[in-house]
Coordinates of C-alpha atoms in Angstrom, one line a residue:
M15 CA -0.2 -0.3 0.1
R16 CA 1.2 3.4 -0.8
R17 CA 2.2 5.7 2.2
P18 CA 1.0 9.2 2.7
Q19 CA 3.2 11.3 0.8
G20 CA 4.2 13.5 3.9
R21 CA 5.3 10.8 5.9
D22 CA 7.3 9.3 3.2
H23 CA 8.7 12.9 2.7
D24 CA 9.9 13.3 6.2
R25 CA 11.5 9.9 6.5
G26 CA 13.5 10.3 3.2
R27 CA 14.6 13.7 4.5
E28 CA 15.6 12.2 8.0
Y29 CA 17.0 9.5 6.4
G30 CA 19.5 11.8 4.3
R31 CA 20.7 13.5 7.0
G32 CA 21.6 10.8 9.4
H33 CA 24.0 9.1 6.8
E34 CA 26.6 10.1 5.0
Y35 CA 27.0 9.2 1.3
R36 CA 30.6 7.8 0.8
R37 CA 32.4 6.9 -2.3
D38 CA 31.7 3.5 -3.3
R39 CA 35.0 1.1 -3.5
G40 CA 33.6 -1.5 -5.3
H41 CA 33.8 -3.6 -2.2
G42 CA 31.1 -2.1 0.1
H43 CA 32.2 0.6 2.3
P44 CA 34.3 0.5 5.7
S45 CA 32.7 1.3 9.0
D46 CA 35.3 4.3 9.5
G47 CA 34.2 5.9 6.1
R48 CA 37.7 6.8 5.1
P49 CA 38.3 7.8 1.2
A50 CA 41.2 5.3 0.9
G51 CA 40.9 3.0 -2.3
R52 CA 37.9 5.1 -4.0
P53 CA 37.6 4.9 -7.8
Q54 CA 38.3 7.8 -9.5
G55 CA 35.2 9.6 -10.9
I56 CA 32.8 8.7 -7.9
R57 CA 31.4 11.6 -6.0
D58 CA 30.7 12.0 -2.4
G59 CA 27.8 14.2 -0.7
L60 CA 24.9 13.8 -3.1
A61 CA 22.3 15.0 -0.5
G62 CA 24.0 18.1 0.3
E63 CA 24.6 19.0 -3.3
L64 CA 20.7 18.6 -3.8
R65 CA 20.2 20.9 -1.0
R66 CA 22.2 23.5 -2.6
M67 CA 20.9 22.8 -6.0
D68 CA 17.2 24.1 -4.4
G69 CA 15.6 26.6 -6.5
A70 CA 18.4 26.7 -9.2
S71 CA 17.2 26.3 -12.9
Y72 CA 16.1 22.8 -13.8
G73 CA 18.6 22.5 -16.1
G74 CA 21.2 22.1 -13.3
Y75 CA 20.2 18.8 -12.7
K76 CA 22.4 17.9 -15.6
S77 CA 25.4 18.4 -13.4
L78 CA 24.2 15.2 -11.2
L79 CA 25.6 13.0 -14.3
G80 CA 28.4 10.4 -13.3
S81 CA 28.4 8.1 -10.2
W82 CA 27.6 8.9 -6.3
A83 CA 28.5 6.9 -3.4
M84 CA 25.9 5.7 -1.5
P85 CA 25.6 3.5 1.6
G86 CA 26.4 -0.1 0.4
F87 CA 25.9 0.6 -3.5
T88 CA 26.7 3.3 -6.3
L89 CA 24.0 5.5 -7.7
E90 CA 25.2 6.4 -11.4
V91 CA 23.2 9.1 -13.2
I92 CA 23.3 8.0 -16.7
R93 CA 21.1 10.5 -18.3
G94 CA 19.7 13.8 -17.4
Q95 CA 16.2 15.1 -17.5
S96 CA 16.0 18.5 -19.6
D97 CA 12.6 19.7 -17.9
P98 CA 9.8 18.7 -15.6
Y99 CA 7.8 17.4 -18.7
A100 CA 10.5 15.5 -20.4
P101 CA 11.0 11.8 -20.2
P102 CA 12.4 10.8 -16.7
A103 CA 16.2 10.5 -16.1
R104 CA 18.0 7.3 -16.3
V105 CA 19.9 5.8 -13.2
A106 CA 21.6 3.0 -12.3
L107 CA 21.7 1.6 -8.6
R108 CA 25.1 -0.9 -8.5
V109 CA 25.2 -3.2 -5.8
P110 CA 28.5 -4.8 -5.3
A111 CA 28.6 -8.7 -4.7
E112 CA 29.3 -8.6 -1.1
E113 CA 26.6 -6.4 -0.3
A114 CA 24.0 -8.2 -2.6
G115 CA 25.0 -11.4 -0.9
F116 CA 23.5 -13.9 -3.4
P117 CA 24.4 -17.5 -3.3
V118 CA 26.6 -18.7 -6.3
D119 CA 23.8 -21.3 -7.0
L120 CA 21.3 -18.6 -8.0
W121 CA 23.4 -17.0 -10.9
E122 CA 26.3 -19.5 -11.6
S123 CA 24.2 -20.3 -15.2
P124 CA 22.8 -17.7 -17.7
V125 CA 19.3 -19.2 -17.1
R126 CA 19.5 -18.7 -13.7
R127 CA 21.1 -15.0 -13.9
R128 CA 18.0 -14.2 -15.8
A129 CA 15.5 -15.7 -13.6
L130 CA 17.4 -14.0 -10.3
A131 CA 17.5 -10.7 -12.2
S132 CA 13.7 -11.2 -13.3
Y133 CA 12.7 -11.6 -9.7
L134 CA 14.7 -8.8 -8.4
A135 CA 13.2 -6.3 -10.9
R136 CA 9.8 -7.2 -9.6
R137 CA 10.6 -6.6 -6.3
A138 CA 12.4 -3.5 -6.9
A139 CA 9.2 -2.6 -8.8
E140 CA 7.1 -3.1 -5.6
A141 CA 9.7 -1.5 -3.5
A142 CA 9.8 1.7 -5.9
D143 CA 6.2 2.1 -5.5
H144 CA 6.1 6.2 -5.8
R145 CA 5.4 8.3 -8.8
S146 CA 8.8 9.5 -9.5
L147 CA 10.3 5.9 -9.8
R148 CA 9.8 3.6 -12.9
V149 CA 11.3 0.1 -12.9
D150 CA 10.6 -2.2 -15.9
A151 CA 9.6 -5.5 -14.2
G152 CA 8.0 -7.0 -17.3
G153 CA 4.5 -9.2 -17.1
Q154 CA 4.1 -13.0 -17.3
E155 CA 7.3 -13.8 -19.2
V156 CA 10.7 -14.0 -17.7
L157 CA 13.0 -12.2 -20.3
E158 CA 16.3 -10.8 -20.3
R159 CA 15.8 -7.1 -19.4
S160 CA 18.3 -4.0 -19.4
S161 CA 16.5 -3.0 -16.1
C162 CA 18.2 -5.6 -14.0
L163 CA 21.6 -7.6 -14.5
V164 CA 23.2 -9.7 -12.6
D165 CA 27.2 -10.0 -13.3
A166 CA 28.2 -13.6 -14.2
R167 CA 31.5 -13.0 -12.6
D168 CA 30.4 -12.2 -8.7
G169 CA 26.7 -12.2 -8.8
A170 CA 26.9 -8.2 -8.3
V171 CA 23.5 -6.8 -8.8
T172 CA 22.5 -3.4 -11.5
L173 CA 19.1 -1.9 -11.2
R174 CA 18.1 0.4 -13.9
L175 CA 15.3 2.8 -13.6
G176 CA 13.7 6.0 -14.6
V177 CA 13.4 8.7 -12.1
D178 CA 11.2 11.8 -12.6
L179 CA 13.6 14.6 -11.1
P180 CA 11.3 16.9 -9.0
G181 CA 10.7 20.5 -9.8
H182 CA 8.9 23.7 -9.0
G183 CA 8.1 24.7 -12.5
R184 CA 11.3 24.9 -13.8
R185 CA 13.1 25.2 -10.9
I186 CA 14.7 22.2 -9.1
D187 CA 13.1 21.3 -6.0
G188 CA 16.3 20.1 -4.1
H189 CA 14.8 18.8 -1.0
A190 CA 12.2 16.6 -3.1
A191 CA 14.9 15.4 -4.9
E192 CA 17.0 14.3 -1.8
H193 CA 14.0 12.5 -0.8
V194 CA 13.8 10.7 -3.9
L195 CA 17.6 10.0 -4.7
C196 CA 18.8 9.7 -1.0
G197 CA 15.4 8.2 0.6
L198 CA 13.6 6.0 -1.7
L199 CA 16.5 4.7 -4.0
P200 CA 18.0 3.3 -0.8
K201 CA 15.0 1.9 0.3
V202 CA 14.9 0.1 -3.0
V203 CA 18.2 -1.4 -2.6
E204 CA 17.7 -2.3 1.0
C205 CA 14.3 -4.2 0.4
A206 CA 14.7 -5.8 -3.2
L207 CA 18.6 -5.9 -4.2
R208 CA 20.2 -7.5 -1.0
Y209 CA 19.7 -11.5 -0.6
T210 CA 19.1 -10.9 3.4
A211 CA 16.0 -8.8 2.6
L212 CA 14.2 -11.4 0.4
D213 CA 12.2 -14.7 1.3
A214 CA 15.2 -17.3 0.3
D215 CA 12.7 -20.1 -0.7
D216 CA 10.6 -18.0 -2.8
V217 CA 13.5 -16.8 -4.7
R218 CA 15.1 -20.1 -5.2
A219 CA 11.4 -21.3 -6.1
F220 CA 11.5 -18.5 -9.0
A221 CA 14.8 -19.5 -10.4
D222 CA 14.1 -23.2 -10.0
A223 CA 11.0 -23.2 -12.0
V224 CA 12.7 -20.7 -15.0
E225 CA 15.5 -23.6 -15.0
D226 CA 13.0 -26.3 -15.5
S227 CA 11.2 -24.8 -18.1
D228 CA 14.5 -23.8 -20.0
A229 CA 15.7 -27.6 -19.5
L230 CA 12.3 -28.8 -20.7
R231 CA 12.6 -26.6 -24.0
A232 CA 15.9 -27.8 -24.7
A233 CA 14.9 -31.5 -24.3
L234 CA 12.4 -30.9 -27.1
P235 CA 14.5 -32.3 -30.0
G236 CA 16.0 -35.1 -28.5
L237 CA 12.6 -36.4 -28.0
G238 CA 11.3 -35.5 -31.6
L239 CA 9.1 -32.9 -30.3
V240 CA 8.2 -29.7 -31.4
A241 CA 6.2 -28.5 -28.0
F242 CA 5.2 -30.2 -24.9
V243 CA 1.9 -28.9 -22.6
A244 CA 2.2 -30.1 -19.1
D245 CA -0.7 -32.0 -17.4
G246 CA -2.5 -29.6 -15.0
A247 CA -1.4 -26.5 -17.1
V248 CA -4.0 -23.6 -17.1
L249 CA -4.1 -22.3 -20.6
P250 CA -7.0 -19.9 -20.8
R251 CA -6.1 -15.9 -20.2
R252 CA -8.3 -13.6 -18.2
S253 CA -8.9 -11.5 -21.2
G254 CA -7.6 -10.4 -24.3
V255 CA -5.7 -7.4 -22.2
D256 CA -5.1 -9.3 -19.1
D257 CA -2.3 -12.4 -19.7
R258 CA -2.6 -13.5 -15.9
P259 CA -4.2 -17.2 -15.7
A260 CA -8.0 -17.4 -15.8
A261 CA -9.7 -18.3 -12.6
G262 CA -12.8 -19.8 -11.4
G263 CA -14.8 -22.8 -11.6
G264 CA -15.3 -22.9 -15.6
V265 CA -11.2 -23.3 -16.2
V266 CA -10.5 -26.7 -17.4
P267 CA -6.7 -27.9 -16.3
F268 CA -5.0 -29.6 -19.2
A269 CA -4.9 -33.4 -19.4
S270 CA -3.1 -35.0 -22.5
P271 CA -4.1 -37.9 -24.5
E272 CA -2.9 -41.1 -23.3
E273 CA -1.8 -41.5 -26.8
L274 CA 0.4 -38.4 -26.8
R275 CA 1.4 -38.5 -23.1
V276 CA 5.3 -37.9 -22.4
S277 CA 7.3 -37.9 -19.4
V278 CA 10.3 -35.8 -18.8
D279 CA 12.8 -35.5 -15.8
L280 CA 13.6 -32.1 -15.2
P281 CA 16.2 -30.8 -12.5
H282 CA 14.2 -29.5 -9.9
A283 CA 10.2 -30.5 -10.6
G284 CA 11.6 -34.3 -11.1
R285 CA 9.3 -36.3 -13.5
V286 CA 6.9 -34.5 -15.2
T287 CA 4.2 -35.7 -17.4
G288 CA 2.0 -33.9 -20.4
M289 CA 1.2 -33.7 -24.0
G290 CA 4.1 -33.9 -26.4
L291 CA 3.5 -32.8 -30.1
R292 CA 5.5 -34.7 -32.4
E293 CA 7.8 -33.2 -35.5
G294 CA 5.9 -33.1 -38.7
V295 CA 2.1 -31.7 -39.2
T296 CA -0.1 -31.6 -36.4
L297 CA -3.8 -30.8 -37.1
I298 CA -6.0 -29.1 -34.2
V299 CA -9.6 -29.6 -34.6
G300 CA -12.8 -29.2 -32.9
G301 CA -15.8 -27.0 -32.5
G302 CA -16.1 -23.4 -32.2
F303 CA -15.2 -22.2 -28.6
H304 CA -13.6 -25.4 -27.7
G305 CA -10.2 -24.4 -26.7
K306 CA -8.2 -24.7 -30.3
S307 CA -6.7 -21.1 -30.6
T308 CA -6.2 -21.2 -27.0
L309 CA -4.1 -24.2 -27.1
L310 CA -2.2 -22.6 -29.9
R311 CA -1.8 -19.3 -28.2
A312 CA 0.0 -21.3 -25.4
L313 CA 2.1 -22.8 -28.1
E314 CA 3.1 -19.5 -29.3
T315 CA 4.1 -17.9 -25.9
G316 CA 6.0 -21.4 -25.2
I317 CA 9.2 -19.9 -26.8
W318 CA 9.5 -17.8 -23.4
D319 CA 9.7 -19.0 -19.8
H320 CA 6.8 -17.8 -17.6
V321 CA 6.7 -16.7 -13.7
P322 CA 5.7 -19.3 -11.1
G323 CA 1.6 -19.4 -10.8
D324 CA 1.3 -18.3 -14.6
G325 CA -0.2 -21.7 -15.3
R326 CA 2.2 -22.3 -18.7
E327 CA 5.2 -22.5 -16.4
L328 CA 5.8 -26.0 -18.5
V329 CA 4.1 -25.4 -21.5
V330 CA 6.8 -25.0 -24.0
A331 CA 7.8 -25.0 -27.7
R332 CA 11.2 -24.9 -29.5
P333 CA 13.0 -21.3 -29.7
D334 CA 12.6 -21.4 -33.8
T335 CA 8.9 -21.7 -33.3
V336 CA 7.3 -18.6 -35.5
K337 CA 3.6 -17.9 -35.6
I338 CA 2.4 -17.0 -39.4
R339 CA -0.8 -15.0 -40.3
S340 CA -2.0 -12.8 -43.2
E341 CA -1.4 -9.1 -42.8
D342 CA -3.2 -7.3 -45.7
G343 CA -1.3 -4.1 -46.9
R344 CA 2.4 -5.1 -45.7
R345 CA 5.5 -4.2 -47.9
V346 CA 7.4 -7.2 -49.3
E347 CA 10.8 -6.7 -50.5
R348 CA 12.2 -8.9 -53.2
V349 CA 11.1 -12.5 -51.6
D350 CA 10.8 -15.4 -53.6
V351 CA 7.4 -16.5 -53.1
H352 CA 7.2 -18.5 -56.5
A353 CA 6.2 -21.7 -54.4
F354 CA 2.9 -20.3 -53.6
V355 CA 2.3 -17.5 -56.0
D356 CA 3.3 -17.8 -59.6
H357 CA 2.2 -16.8 -63.3
L358 CA 0.6 -13.7 -62.3
P359 CA -1.7 -12.2 -64.9
S360 CA 0.7 -9.1 -64.4
G361 CA 3.3 -11.0 -65.6
A362 CA 5.4 -10.0 -62.5
D363 CA 8.5 -12.3 -61.5
T364 CA 7.4 -13.9 -58.2
T365 CA 10.6 -15.3 -57.6
D366 CA 11.9 -11.7 -56.9
F367 CA 8.7 -10.4 -55.6
R368 CA 7.9 -6.8 -53.9
T369 CA 4.9 -4.9 -53.3
D370 CA 4.1 -2.0 -51.2
N371 CA 0.5 -3.4 -50.7
A372 CA 0.4 -7.1 -50.2
S373 CA -2.8 -9.1 -50.2
G374 CA -3.6 -11.2 -47.4
S375 CA -2.5 -14.4 -49.6
T376 CA 0.7 -12.7 -50.8
S377 CA 1.5 -11.3 -47.6
Q378 CA 1.2 -14.5 -45.9
A379 CA 3.3 -16.3 -48.6
A380 CA 6.0 -13.7 -48.3
S381 CA 5.9 -14.1 -44.0
L382 CA 6.4 -18.0 -44.4
C383 CA 9.1 -17.6 -46.8
E384 CA 10.6 -15.0 -44.5
A385 CA 10.3 -17.3 -41.3
V386 CA 11.9 -20.1 -42.9
E387 CA 14.7 -17.7 -44.6
A388 CA 15.3 -16.5 -41.0
G389 CA 15.7 -19.9 -39.3
A390 CA 12.4 -21.1 -38.3
R391 CA 11.6 -24.8 -38.0
V392 CA 8.1 -24.9 -36.4
L393 CA 5.5 -22.9 -37.7
L394 CA 2.2 -22.0 -35.9
I395 CA -1.0 -21.2 -38.2
D396 CA -4.6 -20.6 -37.2
E397 CA -7.3 -20.3 -39.7
D398 CA -8.9 -17.5 -38.1
T399 CA -5.7 -15.3 -39.2
A400 CA -4.8 -17.0 -42.1
A401 CA -5.6 -16.1 -45.8
T402 CA -8.5 -19.0 -46.9
N403 CA -7.2 -18.9 -50.6
L404 CA -3.6 -19.6 -49.5
M405 CA -4.6 -22.3 -47.3
I406 CA -7.0 -24.6 -49.3
R407 CA -8.8 -25.0 -52.7
D408 CA -11.3 -27.9 -52.7
A409 CA -12.4 -29.9 -55.4
R410 CA -15.4 -28.1 -56.6
M411 CA -13.4 -25.0 -57.1
Q412 CA -10.3 -26.8 -58.8
A413 CA -13.2 -28.0 -61.1
L414 CA -14.7 -24.6 -61.6
V415 CA -11.4 -22.7 -61.8
A416 CA -8.4 -24.3 -63.8
K417 CA -5.2 -24.6 -62.2
E418 CA -3.6 -22.6 -65.2
R419 CA -5.8 -19.7 -64.5
E420 CA -5.2 -19.8 -60.4
P421 CA -1.8 -18.3 -59.6
L422 CA -2.1 -20.0 -55.8
T423 CA -0.9 -23.2 -54.8
P424 CA -2.3 -23.7 -51.5
F425 CA -0.3 -24.5 -48.5
V426 CA -2.0 -27.9 -47.8
D427 CA 0.0 -29.1 -51.2
L428 CA 3.3 -27.9 -49.7
V429 CA 3.2 -28.5 -45.9
R430 CA 4.6 -32.2 -46.1
S431 CA 7.2 -31.4 -48.2
L432 CA 8.5 -28.4 -46.1
H433 CA 8.9 -31.1 -43.2
R434 CA 10.4 -34.0 -45.5
D435 CA 12.7 -32.1 -47.3
H436 CA 13.5 -29.0 -45.5
G437 CA 12.8 -30.1 -41.6
V438 CA 10.4 -27.5 -40.8
S439 CA 7.2 -28.8 -39.0
T440 CA 3.7 -27.2 -38.6
V441 CA 0.9 -27.1 -36.2
L442 CA -2.4 -25.9 -37.4
V443 CA -5.9 -24.9 -36.3
M444 CA -8.2 -26.0 -38.9
G445 CA -11.8 -26.3 -38.1
G446 CA -13.4 -25.6 -41.7
S447 CA -11.4 -28.0 -44.2
G448 CA -11.2 -31.6 -44.0
D449 CA -8.4 -31.5 -46.9
Y450 CA -5.7 -31.4 -44.1
M451 CA -6.4 -34.7 -42.6
E452 CA -4.7 -36.2 -45.8
V453 CA -1.5 -34.5 -45.0
A454 CA -1.5 -34.4 -41.3
D455 CA 1.0 -36.9 -39.0
Q456 CA -1.3 -36.3 -36.0
V457 CA -4.8 -34.8 -35.4
L458 CA -5.8 -33.6 -32.1
M459 CA -9.7 -32.7 -31.3
M460 CA -10.4 -29.9 -28.5
D461 CA -13.6 -30.7 -26.8
A462 CA -14.6 -28.8 -24.1
Y463 CA -11.2 -27.7 -23.7
L464 CA -9.7 -31.0 -23.4
P465 CA -7.8 -32.9 -26.2
S466 CA -8.2 -36.5 -27.4
D467 CA -6.1 -38.0 -30.2
V468 CA -8.6 -38.4 -33.3
T469 CA -5.7 -39.5 -35.7
A470 CA -6.7 -43.0 -36.6
R471 CA -10.3 -41.6 -37.5
A472 CA -9.0 -38.8 -39.4
R473 CA -7.2 -41.3 -41.5
Q474 CA -10.2 -43.3 -42.1
L475 CA -11.9 -40.1 -43.4
A476 CA -9.2 -39.3 -45.6
A477 CA -9.0 -42.4 -47.2
V478 CA -12.4 -41.6 -48.9
P479 CA -11.6 -39.9 -52.3
T480 CA -12.8 -36.2 -52.5
G481 CA -11.9 -35.7 -56.2
R482 CA -9.4 -33.1 -55.1
T483 CA -6.0 -33.2 -56.8
A484 CA -2.7 -31.9 -55.3
E485 CA -1.3 -28.7 -57.1
A486 CA 2.4 -28.9 -56.4
E487 CA 4.6 -31.9 -55.4
S488 CA 7.4 -29.8 -53.4
F489 CA 8.6 -27.1 -51.6
P490 CA 11.5 -25.4 -53.0
G491 CA 14.6 -24.4 -51.4
I492 CA 14.2 -21.1 -49.7
A493 CA 16.1 -18.4 -51.6
H494 CA 18.3 -15.8 -49.5
R495 CA 18.6 -12.1 -49.7
R496 CA 21.5 -9.7 -49.0
P497 CA 20.0 -6.6 -46.7
D498 CA 21.5 -3.1 -47.8
P499 CA 22.9 -1.7 -44.6
G500 CA 22.3 1.9 -46.0
S501 CA 18.5 1.1 -45.9
L502 CA 19.0 0.6 -42.2
D503 CA 19.6 4.0 -41.0
T504 CA 18.0 5.3 -37.8
S505 CA 19.5 8.9 -37.8
V506 CA 16.9 11.9 -38.3
R507 CA 18.3 15.1 -38.4
G508 CA 21.6 13.8 -37.1
R509 CA 20.2 11.9 -34.4
S510 CA 19.2 8.3 -33.8
R511 CA 15.6 7.7 -33.2
I512 CA 14.4 4.2 -32.2
R513 CA 11.0 4.2 -30.2
A514 CA 8.6 1.4 -29.3
R515 CA 4.7 2.7 -29.6
G516 CA 3.3 0.3 -27.7
D517 CA 3.7 -3.4 -28.3
D518 CA 2.9 -3.3 -32.0
A519 CA 4.9 -0.7 -33.5
L520 CA 8.7 0.2 -34.0
T521 CA 9.9 3.9 -34.9
F522 CA 13.2 3.1 -36.6
G523 CA 14.5 6.5 -38.0
E524 CA 12.2 7.8 -40.3
H525 CA 10.0 4.8 -40.7
D526 CA 7.2 3.2 -38.3
V527 CA 7.1 -0.3 -38.6
D528 CA 3.7 -2.1 -38.2
L529 CA 4.4 -5.1 -36.1
R530 CA 0.9 -5.9 -35.2
A531 CA 1.0 -9.3 -37.2
V532 CA 4.3 -10.1 -35.1
E533 CA 2.1 -12.1 -32.7
Q534 CA 5.1 -13.2 -30.5
I535 CA 6.6 -10.0 -29.5
A536 CA 6.0 -10.4 -25.6
D537 CA 5.8 -6.5 -24.6
A538 CA 6.8 -3.2 -25.6
R539 CA 10.1 -3.1 -24.4
Q540 CA 11.0 -6.1 -26.5
V541 CA 10.0 -3.7 -29.3
V542 CA 12.8 -1.3 -28.5
G543 CA 15.3 -4.3 -28.1
I544 CA 14.3 -5.1 -31.6
G545 CA 15.3 -1.7 -32.9
L546 CA 18.7 -1.8 -30.9
A547 CA 19.2 -5.2 -32.2
L548 CA 18.8 -3.7 -35.7
E549 CA 21.1 -0.7 -35.3
L550 CA 23.5 -3.2 -33.6
M551 CA 23.8 -5.3 -36.7
V552 CA 24.4 -2.5 -38.8
R553 CA 27.3 -0.9 -36.4
R554 CA 29.0 -4.0 -36.1
G555 CA 28.9 -4.7 -39.7
Y556 CA 26.9 -7.8 -39.8
V557 CA 24.5 -6.4 -42.2
D558 CA 27.3 -5.2 -45.0
G559 CA 25.7 -5.9 -48.0
D560 CA 27.8 -9.3 -48.5
R561 CA 26.1 -11.2 -45.9
T562 CA 22.7 -13.0 -46.2
L563 CA 20.1 -12.2 -43.7
A564 CA 20.4 -15.4 -42.2
E565 CA 24.1 -15.0 -41.7
A566 CA 23.8 -11.7 -40.2
L567 CA 21.1 -12.8 -37.6
D568 CA 23.7 -15.9 -36.8
L569 CA 26.4 -13.2 -35.9
L570 CA 23.5 -11.3 -33.8
D571 CA 22.8 -14.6 -32.1
G572 CA 26.3 -14.6 -30.8
D573 CA 25.6 -11.1 -29.3
L574 CA 22.4 -11.9 -27.8
A575 CA 23.7 -14.9 -26.2
D576 CA 26.0 -12.7 -24.5
G577 CA 23.2 -10.8 -22.7
A578 CA 21.9 -7.4 -22.6
H579 CA 25.0 -5.5 -22.2
R580 CA 25.5 -6.0 -26.3
L581 CA 22.6 -3.8 -26.8
L582 CA 23.3 -1.4 -23.9
A583 CA 26.4 -0.6 -25.7
V584 CA 24.1 0.7 -28.6
R585 CA 21.7 2.8 -26.2
D586 CA 21.1 2.5 -22.4
E587 CA 17.4 2.1 -22.4
D588 CA 14.7 -0.1 -21.0
F589 CA 14.4 -2.9 -23.2
A590 CA 14.1 -6.6 -23.3
L591 CA 16.0 -9.2 -25.5
P592 CA 14.3 -10.1 -28.7
R593 CA 14.8 -13.2 -30.8
R594 CA 16.3 -13.4 -34.2
H595 CA 12.7 -14.1 -35.6
E596 CA 11.3 -11.0 -34.3
V597 CA 14.1 -8.9 -35.4
A598 CA 13.9 -10.4 -38.8
A599 CA 10.0 -10.0 -39.0
A600 CA 10.6 -6.2 -38.0
L601 CA 13.4 -5.7 -40.8
N602 CA 11.1 -7.3 -43.2
R603 CA 8.3 -5.0 -42.6
L604 CA 10.6 -1.6 -42.9
R605 CA 9.3 0.2 -45.8
G606 CA 13.0 1.6 -46.2
L607 CA 14.4 -1.9 -46.7
R608 CA 16.5 -2.5 -49.8
V609 CA 17.8 -6.0 -50.9
L610 CA 20.7 -6.3 -53.1
G611 CA 20.9 -8.7 -56.1
R612 CA 18.3 -11.6 -56.5
P613 CA 17.3 -13.7 -54.1
A614 CA 19.3 -16.6 -54.3
T615 CA 19.0 -20.5 -53.5
P616 CA 22.0 -22.1 -52.0

């Protein structure tokens, strides 16, 4: 509960007067307060400085840039605030390992460091319950965020946050600033960034749950699976705008069909059971409102780990899983879509296809080819958001419109070749076309939110001829493109501009990138990460005009594997690390993108 403003303010003033803010030596602070061994550039006396600044012009806050010694941590002012109505100042709280005190087993691996950092950011957001402090803690997903990082060398903790610096109009309110910087921030450190202040069992349970999820996802290829849904998982969400688990008597916990049940041993949870979806072509069928799309949505978010209590902690998909949908009006830049679209009436070359205003079918064809080009090995498609004419052409329509008059080749005739010849599996939700039964390896029926394996019955039905004929024999190799680095410029009037507009749009230089159809973006901070990753790819020369997009993304993966500090080198912002697939999706939707030469098949 938020305390009354007056009491908080008095407590902060008293705390500031009662402590000397000394220079941090990187090893805590000695009890005698002597300045010996201080690192250069770290200043003393922040509280006194703020009192002296009271009433000065608001721009005087810029003099605070740099590092200040605080009790047990260092406060670094990274970016100032130009006026009271500008974006908040950016600060970092750096807590040395011996002050943070986290046991080695909580941060000894990358996945546990990410889990610990996510936990600490959430506790910090609770402790920073004040209108002046802004901590990016995230939602149901456990992502690596720039807001909190744990040092791989010793377990030291850095929390980055926004601070609205107080003022009276255009004048500095030094006393209120002292309360915020010298009162509230130490409280955040004391309550959220020290192991002794936290529930040790809760911290470890959070890290163990994330490590189990990561281990389960890593086990999928060895089991020949593309996804796993644990028995007892809660898949429905509260609403379309509330991603927390649904609650109440109407919620049906997931239970695997016996034919698809798999057991997996995990580091902390031990043996868990659930439904394993095998590689190949999986068809999810059932009546409307029986849970087909809910299951697919859980699979599409299974690329991320989730917080304990989410209900989807042990619902995982392979990291190279990509959701595909149609997207009227998107730009397509020199993509080889001839497997799906050919002999257009206009005579356009669909092996090197571009348009500024794609239709639903051509946009979906391009998105599918782009996803495989970027390395996707599992595709998720829901008929509700797919272009019907790209998905299926039944026997009657084939009889009415001859193939030579139809430029589109439906996905149903290419989906098996995608797996057989290119190792790309597909999971489809399909309630309106039985023709997919002929190409499915497994068919799952959702009935009142519970799945059953109806593969045998589907094969019996598929054995009855419908008169439909296949319109393609195989899916050709994916053509690779070489982006022009000059088309990925973020500068506007000499300044780099990268900004998220919610979780579905990215401002990148002079262009606004529409990301509404990129459905696996977890939140708006990941949009910022996508923009920074694109800029990093150009800055480090990964996109150089000679490398293919896939080769550039391989190099980016090496940077992202090293953690958020790589993107912090581009710009110190609140962001979450993206996957290569969302980075590629944003690049492909950038209206200024240029591709050099023709797409080439290896």
